[in-house]
PDB file of C-alpha atoms in Angstrom:
ATOM      1  CA  MET A   1     263.092  23.639  21.582  1.00 42.00           C
ATOM      2  CA  LYS A   2     263.339  26.904  21.030  1.00 40.00           C
ATOM      3  CA  LYS A   3     263.419  30.728  21.028  1.00 38.00           C
ATOM      4  CA  THR A   4     266.812  32.315  20.889  1.00 36.00           C
ATOM      5  CA  LEU A   5     267.789  34.793  23.613  1.00 34.00           C
ATOM      6  CA  LEU A   6     267.868  38.290  22.108  1.00 32.00           C
ATOM      7  CA  SER A   7     269.385  40.394  24.846  1.00 34.00           C
ATOM      8  CA  THR A   8     270.540  40.421  28.439  1.00 32.00           C
ATOM      9  CA  MET A   9     270.062  44.155  28.778  1.00 31.00           C
ATOM     10  CA  ILE A  10     268.362  45.206  32.012  1.00 29.00           C
ATOM     11  CA  LEU A  11     265.932  48.067  31.456  1.00 31.00           C
ATOM     12  CA  ALA A  12     264.533  50.481  33.988  1.00 30.00           C
ATOM     13  CA  LEU A  13     260.727  50.273  33.847  1.00 28.00           C
ATOM     14  CA  LEU A  14     258.578  53.379  33.621  1.00 28.00           C
ATOM     15  CA  THR A  15     256.330  53.825  36.643  1.00 29.00           C
ATOM     16  CA  THR A  16     252.723  54.455  35.717  1.00 29.00           C
ATOM     17  CA  TYR A  17     250.834  56.794  37.974  1.00 30.00           C
ATOM     18  CA  MET A  18     247.093  56.304  37.859  1.00 35.00           C
ATOM     19  CA  GLY A  19     244.249  58.206  39.469  1.00 39.00           C
ATOM     20  CA  CYS A  20     243.018  61.782  39.453  1.00 43.00           C
ATOM     21  CA  ASP A  21     244.278  62.208  35.848  1.00 48.00           C
ATOM     22  CA  LEU A  22     247.808  62.671  37.243  1.00 47.00           C
ATOM     23  CA  GLN A  23     250.459  62.186  34.551  1.00 55.00           C
ATOM     24  CA  GLN A  24     254.212  62.638  34.687  1.00 59.00           C
ATOM     25  CA  GLU A  25     256.758  62.378  31.892  1.00 65.00           C
ATOM     26  CA  VAL A  26     259.997  60.607  32.736  1.00 60.00           C
ATOM     27  CA  ASP A  27     263.173  60.988  30.661  1.00 64.00           C
ATOM     28  CA  LEU A  28     265.618  58.098  30.884  1.00 59.00           C
ATOM     29  CA  ASN A  29     269.220  58.424  29.778  1.00 64.00           C
ATOM     30  CA  LEU A  30     270.035  54.836  28.875  1.00 60.00           C
ATOM     31  CA  PRO A  31     273.661  53.895  28.177  1.00 66.00           C
ATOM     32  CA  GLU A  32     274.538  52.845  24.647  1.00 71.00           C
ATOM     33  CA  TYR A  33     273.933  49.132  24.264  1.00 67.00           C
ATOM     34  CA  GLU A  34     276.892  46.914  23.361  1.00 79.00           C
ATOM     35  CA  PRO A  35     275.763  43.874  21.322  1.00 83.00           C
ATOM     36  CA  GLN A  36     277.061  40.490  22.443  1.00 89.00           C
ATOM     37  CA  ILE A  37     277.610  37.211  20.659  1.00 93.00           C
ATOM     38  CA  VAL A  38     274.762  34.861  21.524  1.00 93.00           C
ATOM     39  CA  ALA A  39     275.507  31.136  21.250  1.00 94.00           C
ATOM     40  CA  GLU A  40     272.818  28.479  21.558  1.00 93.00           C
ATOM     41  CA  SER A  41     273.311  24.727  21.333  1.00 95.00           C
ATOM     42  CA  TYR A  42     271.653  21.612  22.774  1.00 95.00           C
ATOM     43  CA  LEU A  43     273.847  18.540  22.302  1.00 96.00           C
ATOM     44  CA  GLN A  44     272.173  15.128  22.163  1.00 96.00           C
ATOM     45  CA  VAL A  45     273.582  11.622  21.819  1.00 96.00           C
ATOM     46  CA  GLY A  46     273.075  10.252  18.322  1.00 95.00           C
ATOM     47  CA  GLN A  47     272.387  13.680  16.812  1.00 94.00           C
ATOM     48  CA  PRO A  48     274.865  15.949  14.999  1.00 94.00           C
ATOM     49  CA  PRO A  49     275.825  19.083  16.932  1.00 95.00           C
ATOM     50  CA  VAL A  50     273.973  22.251  15.938  1.00 93.00           C
ATOM     51  CA  ILE A  51     275.182  25.719  16.967  1.00 94.00           C
ATOM     52  CA  THR A  52     273.457  29.025  16.250  1.00 93.00           C
ATOM     53  CA  LEU A  53     275.390  32.273  16.563  1.00 94.00           C
ATOM     54  CA  THR A  54     273.612  35.618  16.604  1.00 91.00           C
ATOM     55  CA  ARG A  55     274.128  39.106  17.991  1.00 89.00           C
ATOM     56  CA  SER A  56     272.033  40.373  20.844  1.00 82.00           C
ATOM     57  CA  ALA A  57     269.951  43.499  20.361  1.00 73.00           C
ATOM     58  CA  SER A  58     268.687  46.167  22.690  1.00 69.00           C
ATOM     59  CA  PHE A  59     265.084  46.230  23.813  1.00 61.00           C
ATOM     60  CA  PHE A  60     264.218  48.966  21.295  1.00 61.00           C
ATOM     61  CA  GLU A  61     265.710  47.354  18.179  1.00 61.00           C
ATOM     62  CA  ASP A  62     264.141  45.122  15.560  1.00 60.00           C
ATOM     63  CA  ILE A  63     263.415  41.674  16.960  1.00 62.00           C
ATOM     64  CA  GLN A  64     264.727  39.853  13.853  1.00 63.00           C
ATOM     65  CA  LEU A  65     268.003  38.139  14.631  1.00 75.00           C
ATOM     66  CA  GLU A  66     271.350  38.988  13.068  1.00 85.00           C
ATOM     67  CA  PHE A  67     273.211  35.770  12.324  1.00 90.00           C
ATOM     68  CA  ILE A  68     276.988  35.624  12.644  1.00 93.00           C
ATOM     69  CA  ARG A  69     278.278  34.105   9.403  1.00 93.00           C
ATOM     70  CA  ASP A  70     281.563  32.517   8.389  1.00 93.00           C
ATOM     71  CA  ALA A  71     282.883  32.143  11.924  1.00 95.00           C
ATOM     72  CA  GLU A  72     285.381  29.450  12.893  1.00 97.00           C
ATOM     73  CA  VAL A  73     283.489  27.067  15.167  1.00 97.00           C
ATOM     74  CA  THR A  74     285.111  24.045  16.819  1.00 97.00           C
ATOM     75  CA  LEU A  75     283.806  21.341  19.114  1.00 97.00           C
ATOM     76  CA  GLU A  76     286.359  19.437  21.212  1.00 97.00           C
ATOM     77  CA  HIS A  77     285.568  16.095  22.874  1.00 96.00           C
ATOM     78  CA  ARG A  78     288.056  13.642  24.396  1.00 95.00           C
ATOM     79  CA  GLY A  79     291.008  15.357  22.726  1.00 93.00           C
ATOM     80  CA  GLU A  80     289.472  15.319  19.226  1.00 94.00           C
ATOM     81  CA  ILE A  81     288.530  18.621  17.584  1.00 95.00           C
ATOM     82  CA  ASP A  82     285.737  18.810  15.006  1.00 95.00           C
ATOM     83  CA  THR A  83     285.448  21.977  12.905  1.00 96.00           C
ATOM     84  CA  LEU A  84     281.768  22.664  12.281  1.00 96.00           C
ATOM     85  CA  VAL A  85     280.591  23.859   8.877  1.00 95.00           C
ATOM     86  CA  PRO A  86     278.026  26.599   8.182  1.00 94.00           C
ATOM     87  CA  PHE A  87     274.676  25.560   6.758  1.00 90.00           C
ATOM     88  CA  GLU A  88     271.712  27.709   5.755  1.00 88.00           C
ATOM     89  CA  ILE A  89     268.137  26.416   5.870  1.00 82.00           C
ATOM     90  CA  ASP A  90     266.012  28.316   3.338  1.00 78.00           C
ATOM     91  CA  PHE A  91     262.419  28.558   4.530  1.00 70.00           C
ATOM     92  CA  THR A  92     261.233  29.143   0.944  1.00 72.00           C
ATOM     93  CA  ASP A  93     262.603  25.792  -0.233  1.00 70.00           C
ATOM     94  CA  PRO A  94     259.578  23.739  -1.408  1.00 66.00           C
ATOM     95  CA  ASP A  95     261.284  20.513  -0.296  1.00 64.00           C
ATOM     96  CA  LEU A  96     261.522  21.775   3.279  1.00 56.00           C
ATOM     97  CA  GLY A  97     257.906  20.856   4.000  1.00 52.00           C
ATOM     98  CA  GLY A  98     258.884  17.238   4.450  1.00 49.00           C
ATOM     99  CA  VAL A  99     261.437  18.157   7.110  1.00 51.00           C
ATOM    100  CA  ILE A 100     259.958  21.075   9.049  1.00 55.00           C
ATOM    101  CA  ASP A 101     256.246  21.554   9.711  1.00 55.00           C
ATOM    102  CA  SER A 102     254.834  24.532   7.785  1.00 56.00           C
ATOM    103  CA  ASN A 103     253.170  25.891  10.939  1.00 56.00           C
ATOM    104  CA  LEU A 104     256.583  25.942  12.627  1.00 57.00           C
ATOM    105  CA  ILE A 105     258.071  27.850   9.691  1.00 55.00           C
ATOM    106  CA  ILE A 106     255.342  30.486  10.081  1.00 58.00           C
ATOM    107  CA  LEU A 107     256.392  30.930  13.699  1.00 58.00           C
ATOM    108  CA  LEU A 108     260.116  31.054  12.882  1.00 58.00           C
ATOM    109  CA  GLU A 109     260.049  33.545  10.004  1.00 59.00           C
ATOM    110  CA  PRO A 110     259.327  36.713  12.083  1.00 59.00           C
ATOM    111  CA  LEU A 111     262.338  35.896  14.266  1.00 61.00           C
ATOM    112  CA  PHE A 112     264.796  34.379  11.781  1.00 63.00           C
ATOM    113  CA  GLY A 113     263.716  35.973   8.496  1.00 67.00           C
ATOM    114  CA  SER A 114     263.668  33.820   5.364  1.00 71.00           C
ATOM    115  CA  SER A 115     266.339  31.377   6.547  1.00 76.00           C
ATOM    116  CA  LEU A 116     268.066  29.812   9.530  1.00 84.00           C
ATOM    117  CA  TYR A 117     271.890  29.876   9.644  1.00 88.00           C
ATOM    118  CA  ILE A 118     273.592  27.176  11.726  1.00 91.00           C
ATOM    119  CA  TYR A 119     276.951  25.473  12.247  1.00 95.00           C
ATOM    120  CA  THR A 120     276.850  21.708  12.248  1.00 94.00           C
ATOM    121  CA  SER A 121     278.651  18.456  11.493  1.00 93.00           C
ATOM    122  CA  LEU A 122     277.691  15.304   9.647  1.00 85.00           C
ATOM    123  CA  SER A 123     278.964  13.179  12.532  1.00 89.00           C
ATOM    124  CA  PRO A 124     276.407  12.285  15.233  1.00 94.00           C
ATOM    125  CA  LEU A 125     277.577  12.570  18.823  1.00 96.00           C
ATOM    126  CA  PRO A 126     278.620   9.268  20.457  1.00 95.00           C
ATOM    127  CA  GLU A 127     276.878   7.660  23.426  1.00 95.00           C
ATOM    128  CA  ASP A 128     279.100   9.230  26.030  1.00 95.00           C
ATOM    129  CA  TYR A 129     277.566  10.745  29.121  1.00 94.00           C
ATOM    130  CA  ASN A 130     279.305  13.145  31.499  1.00 82.00           C
ATOM    131  CA  SER A 131     282.450  13.644  29.353  1.00 93.00           C
ATOM    132  CA  GLU A 132     283.248  17.278  28.631  1.00 97.00           C
ATOM    133  CA  TYR A 133     282.486  19.061  25.356  1.00 97.00           C
ATOM    134  CA  ARG A 134     284.266  22.346  24.673  1.00 98.00           C
ATOM    135  CA  LEU A 135     282.967  24.965  22.240  1.00 97.00           C
ATOM    136  CA  GLY A 136     285.305  27.485  20.607  1.00 97.00           C
ATOM    137  CA  VAL A 137     284.228  30.348  18.324  1.00 97.00           C
ATOM    138  CA  ARG A 138     286.249  33.006  16.489  1.00 97.00           C
ATOM    139  CA  THR A 139     284.445  35.533  14.284  1.00 95.00           C
ATOM    140  CA  LEU A 140     285.754  37.429  11.251  1.00 94.00           C
ATOM    141  CA  GLU A 141     286.108  40.442  13.569  1.00 93.00           C
ATOM    142  CA  ASP A 142     288.469  38.336  15.740  1.00 94.00           C
ATOM    143  CA  GLU A 143     285.962  38.080  18.596  1.00 94.00           C
ATOM    144  CA  THR A 144     286.160  34.871  20.606  1.00 96.00           C
ATOM    145  CA  ILE A 145     283.790  33.003  22.910  1.00 96.00           C
ATOM    146  CA  SER A 146     284.020  29.607  24.617  1.00 97.00           C
ATOM    147  CA  ALA A 147     281.892  27.282  26.725  1.00 97.00           C
ATOM    148  CA  THR A 148     281.952  23.777  28.192  1.00 97.00           C
ATOM    149  CA  THR A 149     279.233  21.279  28.954  1.00 97.00           C
ATOM    150  CA  PHE A 150     278.395  17.564  29.126  1.00 97.00           C
ATOM    151  CA  ILE A 151     275.432  15.387  28.174  1.00 97.00           C
ATOM    152  CA  PRO A 152     273.667  14.023  31.279  1.00 97.00           C
ATOM    153  CA  PRO A 153     272.348  10.440  31.137  1.00 96.00           C
ATOM    154  CA  PRO A 154     268.645  10.061  30.278  1.00 96.00           C
ATOM    155  CA  VAL A 155     266.029   9.377  32.942  1.00 97.00           C
ATOM    156  CA  PRO A 156     263.253   7.094  31.665  1.00 97.00           C
ATOM    157  CA  ILE A 157     259.544   7.716  32.125  1.00 97.00           C
ATOM    158  CA  ASP A 158     258.264   4.853  34.256  1.00 97.00           C
ATOM    159  CA  SER A 159     254.552   5.036  33.497  1.00 96.00           C
ATOM    160  CA  ILE A 160     251.687   7.164  32.195  1.00 96.00           C
ATOM    161  CA  VAL A 161     248.390   6.970  34.077  1.00 96.00           C
ATOM    162  CA  ILE A 162     245.150   8.338  32.587  1.00 96.00           C
ATOM    163  CA  LYS A 163     242.234   9.036  34.921  1.00 96.00           C
ATOM    164  CA  PHE A 164     238.681  10.207  34.163  1.00 95.00           C
ATOM    165  CA  ASP A 165     236.217  12.342  36.073  1.00 94.00           C
ATOM    166  CA  GLU A 166     232.423  12.028  36.114  1.00 93.00           C
ATOM    167  CA  ASP A 167     232.202  14.042  32.878  1.00 92.00           C
ATOM    168  CA  SER A 168     234.564  11.634  31.058  1.00 92.00           C
ATOM    169  CA  MET A 169     237.301  14.260  30.893  1.00 94.00           C
ATOM    170  CA  ALA A 170     240.790  12.859  31.287  1.00 95.00           C
ATOM    171  CA  ALA A 171     243.793  13.854  33.393  1.00 96.00           C
ATOM    172  CA  VAL A 172     247.261  12.484  32.666  1.00 97.00           C
ATOM    173  CA  GLN A 173     249.887  11.664  35.283  1.00 97.00           C
ATOM    174  CA  THR A 174     253.558  11.059  34.434  1.00 97.00           C
ATOM    175  CA  TYR A 175     255.753   8.997  36.798  1.00 98.00           C
ATOM    176  CA  PHE A 176     259.541   8.827  36.725  1.00 97.00           C
ATOM    177  CA  PHE A 177     262.157   7.755  39.270  1.00 97.00           C
ATOM    178  CA  ASP A 178     264.893  10.209  40.242  1.00 97.00           C
ATOM    179  CA  PRO A 179     268.370   8.610  40.461  1.00 96.00           C
ATOM    180  CA  PRO A 180     269.555   8.918  44.076  1.00 95.00           C
ATOM    181  CA  GLY A 181     272.708  10.473  45.421  1.00 93.00           C
ATOM    182  CA  ILE A 182     273.275  13.131  42.762  1.00 92.00           C
ATOM    183  CA  ARG A 183     271.626  16.453  41.959  1.00 95.00           C
ATOM    184  CA  ASN A 184     269.392  16.064  38.912  1.00 97.00           C
ATOM    185  CA  TYR A 185     267.734  18.711  36.776  1.00 97.00           C
ATOM    186  CA  TYR A 186     264.837  18.264  34.378  1.00 97.00           C
ATOM    187  CA  ARG A 187     262.753  20.008  31.769  1.00 96.00           C
ATOM    188  CA  TYR A 188     259.214  18.668  31.393  1.00 96.00           C
ATOM    189  CA  SER A 189     257.013  19.334  28.362  1.00 95.00           C
ATOM    190  CA  PHE A 190     253.422  18.208  27.802  1.00 96.00           C
ATOM    191  CA  ARG A 191     251.757  18.730  24.409  1.00 94.00           C
ATOM    192  CA  ARG A 192     248.284  18.002  23.095  1.00 93.00           C
ATOM    193  CA  ARG A 193     247.715  17.142  19.436  1.00 88.00           C
ATOM    194  CA  VAL A 194     244.190  17.239  18.015  1.00 83.00           C
ATOM    195  CA  THR A 195     243.217  15.953  14.569  1.00 76.00           C
ATOM    196  CA  GLU A 196     239.979  17.207  13.012  1.00 75.00           C
ATOM    197  CA  ILE A 197     238.299  16.218   9.757  1.00 74.00           C
ATOM    198  CA  ILE A 198     236.638  19.280   8.236  1.00 77.00           C
ATOM    199  CA  THR A 199     234.020  18.897   5.497  1.00 77.00           C
ATOM    200  CA  ASP A 200     232.880  21.791   3.293  1.00 73.00           C
ATOM    201  CA  GLY A 201     229.487  22.213   1.676  1.00 69.00           C
ATOM    202  CA  SER A 202     230.577  20.299  -1.413  1.00 74.00           C
ATOM    203  CA  GLY A 203     231.526  17.192   0.490  1.00 71.00           C
ATOM    204  CA  ASN A 204     235.280  17.794   0.284  1.00 76.00           C
ATOM    205  CA  THR A 205     237.235  16.894   3.416  1.00 77.00           C
ATOM    206  CA  ASP A 206     240.447  18.213   4.865  1.00 75.00           C
ATOM    207  CA  THR A 207     242.521  16.978   7.798  1.00 72.00           C
ATOM    208  CA  VAL A 208     243.582  19.711  10.214  1.00 73.00           C
ATOM    209  CA  ARG A 209     246.088  19.000  12.979  1.00 76.00           C
ATOM    210  CA  THR A 210     246.694  21.443  15.789  1.00 81.00           C
ATOM    211  CA  GLU A 211     249.203  21.160  18.602  1.00 83.00           C
ATOM    212  CA  THR A 212     249.428  23.108  21.848  1.00 89.00           C
ATOM    213  CA  ILE A 213     252.063  23.143  24.576  1.00 90.00           C
ATOM    214  CA  ASP A 214     250.085  22.838  27.786  1.00 94.00           C
ATOM    215  CA  GLN A 215     253.013  22.466  30.190  1.00 94.00           C
ATOM    216  CA  ASP A 216     256.688  23.407  29.844  1.00 93.00           C
ATOM    217  CA  PHE A 217     258.790  23.995  32.933  1.00 94.00           C
ATOM    218  CA  PHE A 218     261.996  23.110  34.772  1.00 95.00           C
ATOM    219  CA  LEU A 219     262.316  21.172  38.021  1.00 95.00           C
ATOM    220  CA  ASP A 220     265.028  19.618  40.159  1.00 96.00           C
ATOM    221  CA  ASP A 221     265.267  16.926  42.840  1.00 95.00           C
ATOM    222  CA  GLU A 222     266.233  19.136  45.783  1.00 93.00           C
ATOM    223  CA  LEU A 223     263.252  17.770  47.758  1.00 93.00           C
ATOM    224  CA  THR A 224     262.742  14.474  45.887  1.00 94.00           C
ATOM    225  CA  ASP A 225     266.200  12.874  45.629  1.00 95.00           C
ATOM    226  CA  GLY A 226     265.863   9.146  45.049  1.00 95.00           C
ATOM    227  CA  GLU A 227     262.074   9.281  44.947  1.00 96.00           C
ATOM    228  CA  THR A 228     259.376   8.777  42.322  1.00 97.00           C
ATOM    229  CA  ILE A 229     258.326  12.140  40.878  1.00 97.00           C
ATOM    230  CA  VAL A 230     254.761  12.627  39.648  1.00 97.00           C
ATOM    231  CA  VAL A 231     253.696  15.389  37.260  1.00 96.00           C
ATOM    232  CA  GLY A 232     249.992  15.688  36.454  1.00 95.00           C
ATOM    233  CA  THR A 233     247.420  17.676  34.512  1.00 95.00           C
ATOM    234  CA  LEU A 234     243.888  18.847  35.171  1.00 95.00           C
ATOM    235  CA  PHE A 235     240.860  16.958  33.867  1.00 95.00           C
ATOM    236  CA  GLU A 236     240.756  18.740  30.506  1.00 94.00           C
ATOM    237  CA  TYR A 237     241.458  16.135  27.821  1.00 94.00           C
ATOM    238  CA  GLU A 238     238.911  14.415  25.620  1.00 91.00           C
ATOM    239  CA  PRO A 239     238.803  10.939  24.031  1.00 90.00           C
ATOM    240  CA  GLU A 240     241.002  10.660  20.915  1.00 90.00           C
ATOM    241  CA  ASP A 241     243.238  13.545  21.978  1.00 91.00           C
ATOM    242  CA  SER A 242     246.895  12.662  21.478  1.00 93.00           C
ATOM    243  CA  VAL A 243     249.334  13.717  24.190  1.00 95.00           C
ATOM    244  CA  ILE A 244     253.131  13.880  23.831  1.00 95.00           C
ATOM    245  CA  ILE A 245     255.272  13.915  26.969  1.00 96.00           C
ATOM    246  CA  ASP A 246     258.943  14.897  26.825  1.00 96.00           C
ATOM    247  CA  LEU A 247     261.219  14.502  29.837  1.00 97.00           C
ATOM    248  CA  TYR A 248     264.643  16.058  29.370  1.00 96.00           C
ATOM    249  CA  SER A 249     267.557  15.371  31.688  1.00 97.00           C
ATOM    250  CA  VAL A 250     269.475  18.673  31.662  1.00 97.00           C
ATOM    251  CA  THR A 251     272.544  20.306  33.151  1.00 97.00           C
ATOM    252  CA  GLU A 252     272.514  22.776  36.038  1.00 96.00           C
ATOM    253  CA  ALA A 253     273.624  25.519  33.624  1.00 96.00           C
ATOM    254  CA  TYR A 254     270.602  24.883  31.377  1.00 96.00           C
ATOM    255  CA  PHE A 255     268.315  24.750  34.421  1.00 96.00           C
ATOM    256  CA  ASP A 256     269.572  28.178  35.571  1.00 95.00           C
ATOM    257  CA  PHE A 257     269.366  29.572  32.036  1.00 94.00           C
ATOM    258  CA  GLY A 258     265.809  28.303  31.493  1.00 92.00           C
ATOM    259  CA  GLU A 259     264.546  29.508  34.865  1.00 91.00           C
ATOM    260  CA  THR A 260     265.922  33.020  34.358  1.00 89.00           C
ATOM    261  CA  VAL A 261     264.616  33.204  30.775  1.00 86.00           C
ATOM    262  CA  GLN A 262     261.119  32.358  32.039  1.00 84.00           C
ATOM    263  CA  ASP A 263     261.480  34.954  34.811  1.00 82.00           C
ATOM    264  CA  ALA A 264     262.548  37.558  32.249  1.00 79.00           C
ATOM    265  CA  ILE A 265     259.562  36.769  30.015  1.00 77.00           C
ATOM    266  CA  THR A 266     257.211  37.097  32.996  1.00 77.00           C
ATOM    267  CA  ALA A 267     258.804  40.416  33.983  1.00 75.00           C
ATOM    268  CA  ASN A 268     258.476  41.802  30.450  1.00 70.00           C
ATOM    269  CA  LEU A 269     254.756  41.006  30.436  1.00 69.00           C
ATOM    270  CA  SER A 270     254.126  42.888  33.667  1.00 69.00           C
ATOM    271  CA  PRO A 271     254.697  46.615  34.323  1.00 67.00           C
ATOM    272  CA  PHE A 272     255.503  45.695  37.923  1.00 68.00           C
ATOM    273  CA  GLY A 273     257.883  42.810  37.148  1.00 66.00           C
ATOM    274  CA  GLN A 274     261.457  42.902  38.381  1.00 70.00           C
ATOM    275  CA  PRO A 275     264.216  42.895  35.714  1.00 70.00           C
ATOM    276  CA  THR A 276     265.986  39.544  35.520  1.00 73.00           C
ATOM    277  CA  LEU A 277     269.586  38.830  34.546  1.00 82.00           C
ATOM    278  CA  ILE A 278     269.802  35.820  32.220  1.00 85.00           C
ATOM    279  CA  GLN A 279     272.192  33.185  33.578  1.00 92.00           C
ATOM    280  CA  SER A 280     274.629  32.191  30.816  1.00 93.00           C
ATOM    281  CA  ASN A 281     277.510  29.693  30.647  1.00 96.00           C
ATOM    282  CA  VAL A 282     279.145  31.278  27.563  1.00 96.00           C
ATOM    283  CA  ASN A 283     282.469  33.004  28.245  1.00 96.00           C
ATOM    284  CA  GLY A 284     282.915  36.230  26.279  1.00 95.00           C
ATOM    285  CA  GLY A 285     279.286  36.301  25.186  1.00 93.00           C
ATOM    286  CA  THR A 286     275.915  35.059  26.335  1.00 93.00           C
ATOM    287  CA  GLY A 287     273.450  32.236  25.672  1.00 93.00           C
ATOM    288  CA  ILE A 288     273.553  28.539  26.481  1.00 95.00           C
ATOM    289  CA  PHE A 289     275.792  25.665  25.423  1.00 97.00           C
ATOM    290  CA  THR A 290     274.449  22.498  26.987  1.00 96.00           C
ATOM    291  CA  GLY A 291     273.728  18.814  26.644  1.00 96.00           C
ATOM    292  CA  VAL A 292     270.303  17.230  27.055  1.00 96.00           C
ATOM    293  CA  SER A 293     268.902  13.705  27.025  1.00 97.00           C
ATOM    294  CA  GLN A 294     265.314  13.220  25.955  1.00 95.00           C
ATOM    295  CA  THR A 295     262.762  10.558  26.884  1.00 96.00           C
ATOM    296  CA  GLN A 296     259.440  10.748  25.042  1.00 96.00           C
ATOM    297  CA  GLU A 297     256.113   8.959  25.479  1.00 96.00           C
ATOM    298  CA  GLN A 298     252.926   9.373  23.455  1.00 95.00           C
ATOM    299  CA  ARG A 299     249.399   8.333  24.325  1.00 95.00           C
ATOM    300  CA  VAL A 300     245.950   8.589  22.782  1.00 94.00           C
ATOM    301  CA  ILE A 301     243.170   9.284  25.291  1.00 93.00           C
ATOM    302  CA  PRO A 302     240.904   6.206  25.055  1.00 91.00           C
TER     303      PRO A 302
END
């Protein structure tokens, strides 16, 4: 899931005046930026906890993240405290190819450098929904942050319906039932995976797999409580395309965080966008500490 939040700094945008060759220089006296601890974690039942700790950077600094090393990180659940251990994933390790896709490593290296530094545990999280998890962090500089969350119960995907138009292009519809009586929040992701066999002039063949994220957004049940929710695509898929659908049941804090991150990305891409404050649930720092439950379905377009 994921690109780590770099900064919550709100910048004033330069106004561009166009027309009649009119130009104006604007000098901005920005306050000195104070880096914050950024925590990011997505707890899942049956998976060991994974926490990343970095320092935020101002808009004008290098995008590569600065990991916080050798911190004391604890995870408390039902009165038991687990001290997480640091672990470094070296992207140059030749054995890593069997664990992480090489294309993903290419995407991660500009942001993380040659390695990824995490805090984790060998113990997978138990099947316990709605009980509180508490994160505690103390750095070598005696900085502290904390956060609480829970893992919401999963919501199953009821059915996948594939329809075709007159040109034999397929659209995919995902159906799931929203549990009634409570406020539910979701993240929906739809990916397409295409496998091609490429042959060179000498008759040698190579298998090339590409994957694109065609949909990735958050939604809630404010208007659909207790109803069947349908999410669909356009008619743009061909026979033998593989599609992967992920439905995540998420917390309200993650919903708010994800929505504001997307708003901030949109604002940064537009000179007329409004600055957005990232919603965080981390006390003493920023980022997101949350639980998620994933339901996944895969289909091959017939």
